[in-house]
Amino acid sequence: MTSAATAPAAGSDPGTAAAAGTGTGTGTGTGAETDTHCPYCALQCGMRLRPTATTAVTAATPAPAELLPVEVVERPDFPVNRGALCGKGQSAPALLARGVRLTEPLVRDRPGGPLRPAGWDEALERVAAGFTAVRERHGADAVGVFGGGGLTNEKAYQLGKFARVVLGTANIDYNGRFCMSSAAAAHRRAFGLDRGLPFPLADVPHTGCLILVGGNPAETMPPALRYFRELRENGGTLIVVDPRRTRTAEQADLHLQPRPGTDLALALGLLHLVIADGLVDEEFVAARTTGFDGARAAAMAHWPDRVERITGVPVAQLRRAAELFGRAAAGMVLTARGPEQQSKGTDTVGAWIDLCLATGNAGRPYAGYGCLTGQGNGQGGREHGQKADQLPGYRSIEDPAARAHVAGVWGVDPETLPRSGRSAYELLDGLGRPDGARALLLMGSNPVVSAPNAAHVTARLRSLDLLVVADLVLSETARLADVVLPVTQWAEEDGTTTNLEGRVILRRRAVDPPEGVRGELWLLGELARRLGVPRGFPAEAEQVFEELRRASAGGDADYAGISYRRIAAEDGVFWPCPDPAHPGTPRLFLDRFATPDGRARFAAVTHRPAAEEPDREYPLYLTTGRVLAQYQSGAQTRRVAELNAAAPGPFVELHPRLAERLGVADGEPVAVVSRRGRAVAPARVSAAIRPDTVFMPFHWPGAGRANSLTNPALDPVSRMPEFKTCAVRVERAEPAGAPAGTAHHRAAGHGPDDERTVA
Amino acid sequence: MPGTTSTGATAPGPRIAVVGGGMAAARFAERYTALGGPGTVTVYAAEARTPYNRVLLADVLTGRYDAEAIALPLGTARLRAGCEAVALDPVARTLGLADGTVEPWDELVLATGANPVLPPIRGLRRADVRHPAGQPHSSDRLADRSAQGPGLAEGVHTLRSLDDCARLAEEAVAARRAVVIGGGVLGVSAARALAALGVRTEIVHQAPHLIERQLDAEAGAVLRERLDALGVATYCRNRARSLATAVDGDTGAVRVTGVHLANGYLLDCDLVVLACGTRPRTALAHAAGLPVNTGVLVDDRLATAVPHVSAIGDCAEHRGAVHGLAIPAWEQADVLALRLSGADPDARYTGSRPPARLSTGGLEYAAFGDVDETLDAGLDVLRLTDATRGSYKKLVMRGDRLVGAILLGDLAGLDALADAWDRDDPLTGHPLHLLTAAGPGAPPP
């Protein structure tokens, strides 16, 4: 295997020449359009990339400063989004511009010194030597790996293999732990299998009542909204649960507006009413589930008056919701980050699943529980070995049979595979400490902005002997790195992702990357070679996928029957798909659940307060989330002019009554203070939020960084941090001169927010 | 956490005995085990069944819930149902059970609950023997011994347990008329439930209006009209003096036939429900020498004066308050579970201010704080009455602070108001907006 030989050809300059796939064998030929998928969220909308060099710039698309190699056009034949795209997807090519993204490796010669350009050989040598030194001095687990839910299946798979086979470290985890890990844990507990949606999105309009808990697809995945609209057009009912009256909540027939952190009580309160009102599907419960008595007892501990007191949702609304859901011919519950990003997220999702099971809404068409996965490959990224406790195919790393199977595919002795490592926050929290990692390889993640208790995490990253960041842009985390490796992005590479439906889809290379930019698969191969493993790390995505198929065979997430050819021919293939003749599985659990006895399991859970509840000193709830024009840590979207114009910086949403009490007018800067830090941003006064709660989007670094405030209390099962609720106080911030006043201007720009500079 | 598993067997933790099988006991057991407390919890319940949610009894009576369906979770605690504790030795740390066995413990949690108060009405008892006055403890001792109550005449019921409920439901099938003695929350709930079963029901209440501890006269009047519409008549400022009884010719049993009021009227009936409040069950604690006032005295740790003995729920008296309500009982259980499990050894209970709330059967109200503005000249009051819709709202304020409120019929704004009261936040803007503005807590349009 000569992985170096398959490095991307030094192609033509994408800034000036016609885009053409030249070196990969999967390119589409000069001038041709390329069918691919959006680089952003888990919807993975189909899109078509059309080379712009042969297309006249029209008045509708004013010429950008630098001509981009491709433009996005509709791909109406792809079923998930049927041509629709949001502003993020439409503007994605902006990141192909040279000035925006990294085009050469950077290294830092001494701590505190500047980053300077370097060649790939030098950068990779530095990484290999640094990892070797740390490993020799502190052991294999002292080299950590932190991945991302935006990485393709091939990259996620290869990163996990690299950690276990080349580095021999147990300490690999990824930012997906911050995304849907609670839903994943609850899914596995109830159904024996975790796939975000057990049905295609296209089923949504055919259900009778849908409860969307803590999700705001109107802003986070706008093209999905049509399914909710169609549901209502078909006579179905939409119930939205959110402490804020979001754009999504505005579309609902019923909006329940609980206190942050009380979704668990709300779910059990609805289950209570379903039982009290005789709406339990006794036949289904008897035939297809176990553990109902425990769940019923749990629900009895959550009677309506008590649930009203805990959640703030009036009994009358609880009754209405229970009626609508319990009496619908078919019902669905979808959760998103709201209920999941809590220190009791797994139990909270478990309670919502209980509500589905009690009403017979699982394992049959147009009914069931699902999770709206967030990141682009949040689903696939968690299936193939990036998680501290898992091996490819969604196998447990502690299961001897799983270890033997994967070791066989990898050609290593099962005994050499590490055991479970630390979860994401624990890994970050341990960096630089005696028992933690001293060197870190970080790919596709920006924890300086996205991790909870971010100032602390930043300090831990700074304490490393060696921080290596592979990214396409100089993110806030990359700014801290000792070595920055510039990597390819979606339009420049092939690879599969798995969308929120469990549909494995194919991204295609449409343009050549700039000279100096390499793919992660290539650089992992190069590092492996330098670290003494010359084989097993090809740079070719399809080749990696072929191995992934074998590694996943027989696992829960079985990709064995999926091929690039099939994906292209079938608009994606739903896993599990154990052999090439298997049609794939759009709907799971129709005959049986994936538990040993084939029955779904009720959870017996109880509400308890958040890790941090408001008190005299910190009397308000803070909840965090997203806005339409930005994506996750903003590393990409903050570099797109039109998105930045739409959402230029952070803000603090607060109720008019709270604003009046604080004496704050709309637009004035306010400081939000928690036990962990302080953030300053302009007030956005809105009656859409509960008076006891303030909201901040988390896309920005600097003084307006919401995650300076958030609480890293972890769910005991999923190890999910409690992003969605902590206790804060809000103060007026001085408008000018003080650091507070300049906060959001600085945060919105690209200026370094770190004392280290870039050469 | 990935990769960590418990490392073999450890020394057995403390033995925790919970005396009583009611709501506080169940909550404590569930929380303690969920918090991973190191001890083994045993719940000694006098009733021969799994602890259940007493709040729902009126709806069990109407048939909305099956008796089995209201069982509460106990976590991994061991339940000794039908094992009444009759003796407590806090020095030897043992518990004597009714069956004569003696159980050792390391920590004891008293959660013995409360008994219905039996009003001084002639003819209440089967043999019309006057209830021996004096020692309150001997009287509740008597009640302790008999789940059916101390020999009540046929047709006379309390509504405190599932057994009470079952007996009442059985008799209600054939009953034509019922009298509920006591117009507090329980009396109103019971009357509403009996009316729903098709029994003509009347409430006899001593106070000038219904639920006088939580509602003012206007709210009481609205509630009375609503009960009227459900077929329940109310006689306030009336006292039941004695029961009219008859001896059944076949069985020889003494059976109630009516209620004589102090004003001379006789209400014919074949069912009587006593709803005159509850009294803490303190006999066991008293006999063991624990300090007892109305309830077993506890400090902010919910500890009694005796080491390793705590008390929670309806039997406990904390800072002079005996709540007799489920939500404070659970708040106490949560704190004690945090402390005894080691999850938070410093956990403290500083009191509860639960809003009063009724939300069933067409009767909806919430009330909290001080609602009688006449007590203090410094109080302002804001009232909204909507006779057509049968709603009544009242805010009592001192300056910009809310000191109490009643919402009856239309509960829009409850969440924000209860929150402002609970946190003692200043009310901003015109308080009228809190009562009318749709927003968090408002019912759907």
CSV table of N, CA, C and O in Angstrom, one decimal, chain A residues 177 254 257 259 272-273 275-277 296-298 300-301 303 305-306 308-309 312 314-317 319-320 389 398 420-421 426 606-608 614 616 619-621 657 660-661 689-692 716 719, chain B residues 1-3 23 27 30-31 53 55-56 64-65 68-73 326-327 330-331 353-355 357-360 364 411 414-416 419 423 425-426 428-429 434 439-444:
chain,number,residue,atom,x,y,z
A,177,ARG,N,-20.4,13.4,21.5
A,177,ARG,CA,-20.8,13.2,22.9
A,177,ARG,C,-21.6,14.4,23.4
A,177,ARG,O,-22.4,14.3,24.3
A,254,LEU,N,-50.1,23.3,19.6
A,254,LEU,CA,-50.0,23.5,21.1
A,254,LEU,C,-48.5,23.7,21.4
A,254,LEU,O,-47.7,22.8,21.0
A,257,GLN,N,-44.5,25.3,27.3
A,257,GLN,CA,-43.3,26.1,27.6
A,257,GLN,C,-42.7,25.9,29.0
A,257,GLN,O,-42.8,26.7,29.9
A,259,ARG,N,-40.1,25.1,32.2
A,259,ARG,CA,-38.8,25.6,32.7
A,259,ARG,C,-37.7,24.7,32.1
A,259,ARG,O,-37.9,23.5,32.0
A,272,HIS,N,-48.6,9.9,32.9
A,272,HIS,CA,-49.6,9.8,34.0
A,272,HIS,C,-51.0,10.0,33.4
A,272,HIS,O,-51.9,9.2,33.7
A,273,LEU,N,-51.2,11.1,32.7
A,273,LEU,CA,-52.5,11.4,32.2
A,273,LEU,C,-53.0,10.4,31.1
A,273,LEU,O,-54.2,10.0,31.1
A,275,ILE,N,-52.3,7.3,31.3
A,275,ILE,CA,-52.8,6.2,32.1
A,275,ILE,C,-54.1,6.5,32.7
A,275,ILE,O,-55.1,5.7,32.7
A,276,ALA,N,-54.2,7.7,33.3
A,276,ALA,CA,-55.4,8.1,34.0
A,276,ALA,C,-56.6,8.1,33.1
A,276,ALA,O,-57.8,7.8,33.4
A,277,ASP,N,-56.4,8.6,31.9
A,277,ASP,CA,-57.5,8.7,30.9
A,277,ASP,C,-57.8,7.4,30.1
A,277,ASP,O,-58.5,7.5,29.1
A,296,ARG,N,-45.2,2.8,35.0
A,296,ARG,CA,-46.5,3.3,35.5
A,296,ARG,C,-46.3,3.9,36.9
A,296,ARG,O,-46.8,4.9,37.2
A,297,ALA,N,-45.5,3.2,37.7
A,297,ALA,CA,-45.2,3.7,39.1
A,297,ALA,C,-44.5,5.0,39.0
A,297,ALA,O,-44.8,5.9,39.7
A,298,ALA,N,-43.5,5.1,38.0
A,298,ALA,CA,-42.8,6.3,37.9
A,298,ALA,C,-43.8,7.5,37.5
A,298,ALA,O,-43.7,8.6,38.0
A,300,MET,N,-46.9,7.6,38.2
A,300,MET,CA,-47.8,7.9,39.4
A,300,MET,C,-47.2,8.9,40.3
A,300,MET,O,-47.8,9.6,41.1
A,301,ALA,N,-45.8,8.9,40.3
A,301,ALA,CA,-45.1,9.9,41.1
A,301,ALA,C,-45.1,11.2,40.5
A,301,ALA,O,-44.5,12.2,41.1
A,303,TRP,N,-48.0,13.3,39.3
A,303,TRP,CA,-49.4,13.7,39.1
A,303,TRP,C,-49.4,15.1,38.6
A,303,TRP,O,-48.5,15.9,38.8
A,305,ASP,N,-50.8,18.1,39.2
A,305,ASP,CA,-50.5,19.3,40.0
A,305,ASP,C,-49.0,19.4,40.3
A,305,ASP,O,-48.4,20.5,40.3
A,306,ARG,N,-48.4,18.3,40.6
A,306,ARG,CA,-46.9,18.3,40.9
A,306,ARG,C,-46.1,18.7,39.6
A,306,ARG,O,-45.2,19.4,39.7
A,308,GLU,N,-47.2,20.4,37.1
A,308,GLU,CA,-47.4,21.8,36.8
A,308,GLU,C,-46.4,22.6,37.7
A,308,GLU,O,-45.8,23.6,37.2
A,309,ARG,N,-46.3,22.2,38.9
A,309,ARG,CA,-45.4,23.0,39.8
A,309,ARG,C,-43.9,22.9,39.4
A,309,ARG,O,-43.2,23.9,39.4
A,312,GLY,N,-44.0,24.3,35.3
A,312,GLY,CA,-44.7,25.6,35.0
A,312,GLY,C,-45.7,25.5,33.9
A,312,GLY,O,-46.2,26.5,33.4
A,314,PRO,N,-49.2,24.6,32.7
A,314,PRO,CA,-50.5,24.5,33.3
A,314,PRO,C,-51.2,23.1,33.1
A,314,PRO,O,-51.0,22.5,32.0
A,315,VAL,N,-51.9,22.6,34.1
A,315,VAL,CA,-52.5,21.3,34.0
A,315,VAL,C,-53.4,21.2,32.8
A,315,VAL,O,-53.5,20.2,32.1
A,316,ALA,N,-54.1,22.3,32.5
A,316,ALA,CA,-55.0,22.3,31.3
A,316,ALA,C,-54.2,21.9,30.0
A,316,ALA,O,-54.7,21.2,29.2
A,317,GLN,N,-53.0,22.5,29.9
A,317,GLN,CA,-52.2,22.2,28.7
A,317,GLN,C,-51.7,20.8,28.7
A,317,GLN,O,-51.6,20.1,27.7
A,319,ARG,N,-53.2,18.3,30.0
A,319,ARG,CA,-54.4,17.4,29.7
A,319,ARG,C,-54.6,17.4,28.2
A,319,ARG,O,-54.8,16.4,27.5
A,320,ARG,N,-54.5,18.6,27.6
A,320,ARG,CA,-54.7,18.7,26.1
A,320,ARG,C,-53.7,18.0,25.4
A,320,ARG,O,-54.0,17.2,24.4
A,389,ASP,N,-16.0,4.1,23.9
A,389,ASP,CA,-16.4,2.8,24.3
A,389,ASP,C,-16.9,1.9,23.1
A,389,ASP,O,-17.5,0.9,23.3
A,398,GLU,N,-15.9,-3.4,24.9
A,398,GLU,CA,-15.6,-4.3,26.0
A,398,GLU,C,-16.1,-5.7,25.7
A,398,GLU,O,-16.0,-6.6,26.4
A,420,SER,N,-12.2,0.8,27.0
A,420,SER,CA,-12.9,2.0,27.0
A,420,SER,C,-12.1,3.2,27.5
A,420,SER,O,-11.3,3.0,28.5
A,421,GLY,N,-12.2,4.3,26.9
A,421,GLY,CA,-11.5,5.5,27.4
A,421,GLY,C,-12.5,6.5,28.0
A,421,GLY,O,-13.6,6.2,28.3
A,426,GLU,N,-14.6,14.6,29.9
A,426,GLU,CA,-13.6,14.1,30.8
A,426,GLU,C,-12.3,14.0,30.2
A,426,GLU,O,-11.2,14.3,30.8
A,606,THR,N,-37.3,8.9,37.3
A,606,THR,CA,-37.9,9.9,38.1
A,606,THR,C,-37.3,11.3,37.9
A,606,THR,O,-36.1,11.4,37.6
A,607,HIS,N,-38.1,12.3,38.0
A,607,HIS,CA,-37.6,13.6,37.8
A,607,HIS,C,-36.7,14.0,39.0
A,607,HIS,O,-37.0,13.7,40.1
A,608,ARG,N,-35.7,14.8,38.7
A,608,ARG,CA,-34.9,15.4,39.7
A,608,ARG,C,-34.4,16.7,39.2
A,608,ARG,O,-34.3,16.9,38.0
A,614,PRO,N,-31.5,27.6,39.9
A,614,PRO,CA,-31.4,29.0,40.4
A,614,PRO,C,-31.5,29.2,41.9
A,614,PRO,O,-32.2,28.4,42.6
A,616,ARG,N,-30.6,32.4,45.2
A,616,ARG,CA,-30.7,33.9,45.4
A,616,ARG,C,-29.5,34.6,44.6
A,616,ARG,O,-29.7,35.7,44.1
A,619,PRO,N,-30.2,33.8,40.1
A,619,PRO,CA,-31.7,33.5,40.2
A,619,PRO,C,-32.4,33.1,38.9
A,619,PRO,O,-33.5,32.8,38.9
A,620,LEU,N,-31.6,33.0,37.8
A,620,LEU,CA,-32.3,32.8,36.5
A,620,LEU,C,-31.7,31.5,35.9
A,620,LEU,O,-30.6,31.1,36.1
A,621,TYR,N,-32.5,30.9,35.0
A,621,TYR,CA,-32.0,29.8,34.1
A,621,TYR,C,-31.3,30.4,32.9
A,621,TYR,O,-31.8,31.4,32.3
A,657,ARG,N,-40.4,41.6,31.0
A,657,ARG,CA,-40.5,41.9,32.5
A,657,ARG,C,-39.2,41.9,33.1
A,657,ARG,O,-38.9,42.6,34.0
A,660,GLU,N,-37.2,44.9,32.1
A,660,GLU,CA,-37.7,46.1,32.9
A,660,GLU,C,-37.1,46.1,34.3
A,660,GLU,O,-36.7,47.2,34.8
A,661,ARG,N,-37.1,45.0,34.9
A,661,ARG,CA,-36.6,44.9,36.2
A,661,ARG,C,-35.1,45.2,36.3
A,661,ARG,O,-34.6,45.8,37.2
A,689,ILE,N,-39.8,34.3,25.4
A,689,ILE,CA,-39.0,33.5,26.4
A,689,ILE,C,-39.7,33.6,27.7
A,689,ILE,O,-40.4,34.6,28.0
A,690,ARG,N,-39.5,32.5,28.5
A,690,ARG,CA,-40.1,32.6,29.9
A,690,ARG,C,-39.4,33.7,30.7
A,690,ARG,O,-38.2,33.9,30.5
A,691,PRO,N,-40.1,34.3,31.6
A,691,PRO,CA,-39.5,35.4,32.3
A,691,PRO,C,-38.4,35.0,33.3
A,691,PRO,O,-37.6,35.8,33.7
A,692,ASP,N,-38.3,33.7,33.6
A,692,ASP,CA,-37.3,33.2,34.5
A,692,ASP,C,-36.1,32.7,33.8
A,692,ASP,O,-35.2,32.0,34.4
A,716,PRO,N,-25.0,10.5,33.9
A,716,PRO,CA,-24.2,9.4,34.4
A,716,PRO,C,-24.1,8.3,33.3
A,716,PRO,O,-23.2,7.5,33.4
A,719,ARG,N,-22.8,10.6,29.6
A,719,ARG,CA,-21.7,11.5,29.8
A,719,ARG,C,-21.9,12.8,29.0
A,719,ARG,O,-21.0,13.5,28.6
B,1,MET,N,-19.7,5.5,33.6
B,1,MET,CA,-18.5,5.8,32.9
B,1,MET,C,-18.0,4.7,32.1
B,1,MET,O,-18.0,3.5,32.6
B,2,PRO,N,-17.6,4.8,30.9
B,2,PRO,CA,-17.0,3.7,30.1
B,2,PRO,C,-15.9,3.1,30.9
B,2,PRO,O,-15.0,3.8,31.4
B,3,GLY,N,-15.8,1.8,30.9
B,3,GLY,CA,-14.7,1.2,31.4
B,3,GLY,C,-14.6,1.0,32.9
B,3,GLY,O,-13.8,0.2,33.4
B,23,MET,N,-46.6,8.1,51.2
B,23,MET,CA,-45.9,8.8,50.1
B,23,MET,C,-44.5,9.2,50.5
B,23,MET,O,-43.6,9.1,49.7
B,27,ARG,N,-41.2,7.9,48.6
B,27,ARG,CA,-40.3,8.9,47.9
B,27,ARG,C,-38.9,8.8,48.5
B,27,ARG,O,-37.9,8.8,47.8
B,30,GLU,N,-37.2,5.6,47.2
B,30,GLU,CA,-36.9,5.7,45.7
B,30,GLU,C,-35.6,6.6,45.5
B,30,GLU,O,-34.7,6.2,44.8
B,31,ARG,N,-35.7,7.7,46.2
B,31,ARG,CA,-34.6,8.7,46.0
B,31,ARG,C,-33.3,8.1,46.6
B,31,ARG,O,-32.2,8.3,46.0
B,53,ASN,N,-50.1,6.5,45.6
B,53,ASN,CA,-50.3,7.9,45.6
B,53,ASN,C,-51.6,8.3,46.2
B,53,ASN,O,-52.6,8.3,45.5
B,55,VAL,N,-52.7,11.2,46.9
B,55,VAL,CA,-53.3,12.4,46.3
B,55,VAL,C,-54.5,12.0,45.3
B,55,VAL,O,-55.4,12.7,45.0
B,56,LEU,N,-54.3,10.8,44.7
B,56,LEU,CA,-55.3,10.4,43.7
B,56,LEU,C,-56.5,9.6,44.2
B,56,LEU,O,-57.3,9.1,43.4
B,64,ARG,N,-61.5,6.6,38.0
B,64,ARG,CA,-60.6,7.0,36.9
B,64,ARG,C,-59.3,6.2,37.0
B,64,ARG,O,-58.7,5.9,35.9
B,65,TYR,N,-58.8,5.9,38.2
B,65,TYR,CA,-57.7,5.1,38.3
B,65,TYR,C,-58.1,3.7,38.9
B,65,TYR,O,-58.9,3.7,39.8
B,68,GLU,N,-54.7,-0.6,41.7
B,68,GLU,CA,-53.3,-1.1,41.5
B,68,GLU,C,-52.5,-0.1,40.7
B,68,GLU,O,-51.3,-0.1,40.8
B,69,ALA,N,-53.2,0.7,39.9
B,69,ALA,CA,-52.4,1.6,39.0
B,69,ALA,C,-51.8,2.8,39.7
B,69,ALA,O,-50.9,3.4,39.1
B,70,ILE,N,-52.1,3.1,40.9
B,70,ILE,CA,-51.5,4.2,41.6
B,70,ILE,C,-50.3,3.9,42.5
B,70,ILE,O,-49.9,4.7,43.3
B,71,ALA,N,-49.8,2.7,42.3
B,71,ALA,CA,-48.6,2.3,43.1
B,71,ALA,C,-47.5,3.2,42.8
B,71,ALA,O,-47.3,3.7,41.6
B,72,LEU,N,-46.7,3.5,43.8
B,72,LEU,CA,-45.5,4.4,43.6
B,72,LEU,C,-44.2,3.6,43.5
B,72,LEU,O,-44.1,2.5,44.1
B,73,PRO,N,-43.2,4.1,42.9
B,73,PRO,CA,-41.9,3.4,42.8
B,73,PRO,C,-41.2,3.5,44.2
B,73,PRO,O,-41.3,4.4,44.9
B,326,ALA,N,-48.7,16.4,50.2
B,326,ALA,CA,-47.8,15.5,49.5
B,326,ALA,C,-46.5,16.2,49.1
B,326,ALA,O,-45.4,15.7,49.2
B,327,ILE,N,-46.6,17.4,48.5
B,327,ILE,CA,-45.4,18.1,47.9
B,327,ILE,C,-44.4,18.4,49.0
B,327,ILE,O,-43.2,18.1,48.8
B,330,TRP,N,-42.6,15.3,50.0
B,330,TRP,CA,-41.6,14.8,49.1
B,330,TRP,C,-40.4,15.7,49.1
B,330,TRP,O,-39.3,15.2,48.9
B,331,GLU,N,-40.6,17.0,49.3
B,331,GLU,CA,-39.4,17.8,49.4
B,331,GLU,C,-38.6,17.4,50.6
B,331,GLU,O,-37.3,17.4,50.6
B,353,ARG,N,-43.4,26.3,50.8
B,353,ARG,CA,-44.6,27.1,50.7
B,353,ARG,C,-45.4,26.7,49.5
B,353,ARG,O,-45.4,27.3,48.4
B,354,PRO,N,-46.0,25.5,49.6
B,354,PRO,CA,-46.6,24.9,48.4
B,354,PRO,C,-47.9,25.7,48.1
B,354,PRO,O,-48.7,26.0,49.0
B,355,PRO,N,-48.1,26.1,46.8
B,355,PRO,CA,-49.4,26.6,46.5
B,355,PRO,C,-50.5,25.6,46.7
B,355,PRO,O,-50.2,24.4,46.5
B,357,ARG,N,-53.7,23.7,45.4
B,357,ARG,CA,-54.1,23.5,44.0
B,357,ARG,C,-55.1,22.4,44.0
B,357,ARG,O,-55.0,21.4,44.6
B,358,LEU,N,-56.2,22.7,43.2
B,358,LEU,CA,-57.2,21.6,42.9
B,358,LEU,C,-57.4,21.7,41.4
B,358,LEU,O,-57.5,22.8,40.9
B,359,SER,N,-57.3,20.5,40.8
B,359,SER,CA,-57.3,20.6,39.3
B,359,SER,C,-58.2,19.5,38.7
B,359,SER,O,-58.0,19.2,37.6
B,360,THR,N,-59.2,19.0,39.5
B,360,THR,CA,-59.9,17.9,38.9
B,360,THR,C,-61.4,18.3,38.8
B,360,THR,O,-61.9,19.2,39.4
B,364,GLU,N,-61.3,24.1,39.4
B,364,GLU,CA,-59.9,24.4,39.3
B,364,GLU,C,-59.6,25.6,40.1
B,364,GLU,O,-60.2,26.7,39.9
B,411,LEU,N,-56.9,29.9,35.2
B,411,LEU,CA,-55.6,29.9,35.9
B,411,LEU,C,-54.5,30.6,35.1
B,411,LEU,O,-53.3,30.4,35.4
B,414,LEU,N,-50.8,31.7,36.3
B,414,LEU,CA,-50.4,31.1,37.6
B,414,LEU,C,-48.9,30.9,37.7
B,414,LEU,O,-48.3,31.2,38.8
B,415,ASP,N,-48.3,30.4,36.7
B,415,ASP,CA,-46.9,30.1,36.7
B,415,ASP,C,-46.0,31.3,37.1
B,415,ASP,O,-45.2,31.3,38.0
B,416,ALA,N,-46.3,32.4,36.4
B,416,ALA,CA,-45.5,33.6,36.6
B,416,ALA,C,-45.8,34.2,38.0
B,416,ALA,O,-44.9,34.7,38.7
B,419,ASP,N,-44.3,32.1,40.7
B,419,ASP,CA,-42.8,32.3,40.7
B,419,ASP,C,-42.4,33.6,41.4
B,419,ASP,O,-41.5,33.6,42.1
B,423,ARG,N,-40.2,33.7,44.7
B,423,ARG,CA,-38.8,34.3,44.7
B,423,ARG,C,-38.9,35.7,45.4
B,423,ARG,O,-37.9,36.3,45.5
B,425,ASP,N,-40.0,38.3,44.0
B,425,ASP,CA,-39.6,39.2,43.0
B,425,ASP,C,-40.6,40.4,42.9
B,425,ASP,O,-41.7,40.2,43.2
B,426,PRO,N,-40.1,41.6,42.6
B,426,PRO,CA,-41.0,42.7,42.4
B,426,PRO,C,-41.9,42.5,41.2
B,426,PRO,O,-41.4,41.9,40.2
B,428,THR,N,-43.4,43.8,38.0
B,428,THR,CA,-43.2,45.0,37.1
B,428,THR,C,-44.4,45.2,36.3
B,428,THR,O,-45.2,44.3,36.0
B,429,GLY,N,-44.6,46.5,35.8
B,429,GLY,CA,-45.7,46.8,35.0
B,429,GLY,C,-47.0,46.8,35.9
B,429,GLY,O,-46.9,46.7,37.1
B,434,LEU,N,-50.5,40.7,34.6
B,434,LEU,CA,-50.2,39.3,35.0
B,434,LEU,C,-51.4,38.4,35.0
B,434,LEU,O,-51.3,37.2,34.8
B,439,GLY,N,-49.3,34.2,27.9
B,439,GLY,CA,-47.8,34.1,27.9
B,439,GLY,C,-47.5,32.8,28.6
B,439,GLY,O,-48.4,31.9,28.6
B,440,PRO,N,-46.3,32.6,29.1
B,440,PRO,CA,-46.0,31.4,29.7
B,440,PRO,C,-47.1,31.1,30.8
B,440,PRO,O,-47.4,32.0,31.6
B,441,GLY,N,-47.7,30.0,30.8
B,441,GLY,CA,-48.7,29.6,31.8
B,441,GLY,C,-50.1,29.9,31.3
B,441,GLY,O,-51.0,29.4,32.0
B,442,ALA,N,-50.2,30.6,30.2
B,442,ALA,CA,-51.6,30.8,29.8
B,442,ALA,C,-52.2,29.6,29.1
B,442,ALA,O,-51.4,28.9,28.4
B,443,PRO,N,-53.4,29.3,29.3
B,443,PRO,CA,-54.0,28.2,28.6
B,443,PRO,C,-54.1,28.5,27.1
B,443,PRO,O,-54.0,29.6,26.7
B,444,PRO,N,-54.2,27.4,26.3
B,444,PRO,CA,-54.2,27.6,24.8
B,444,PRO,C,-55.4,28.5,24.4
B,444,PRO,O,-56.5,28.4,25.1
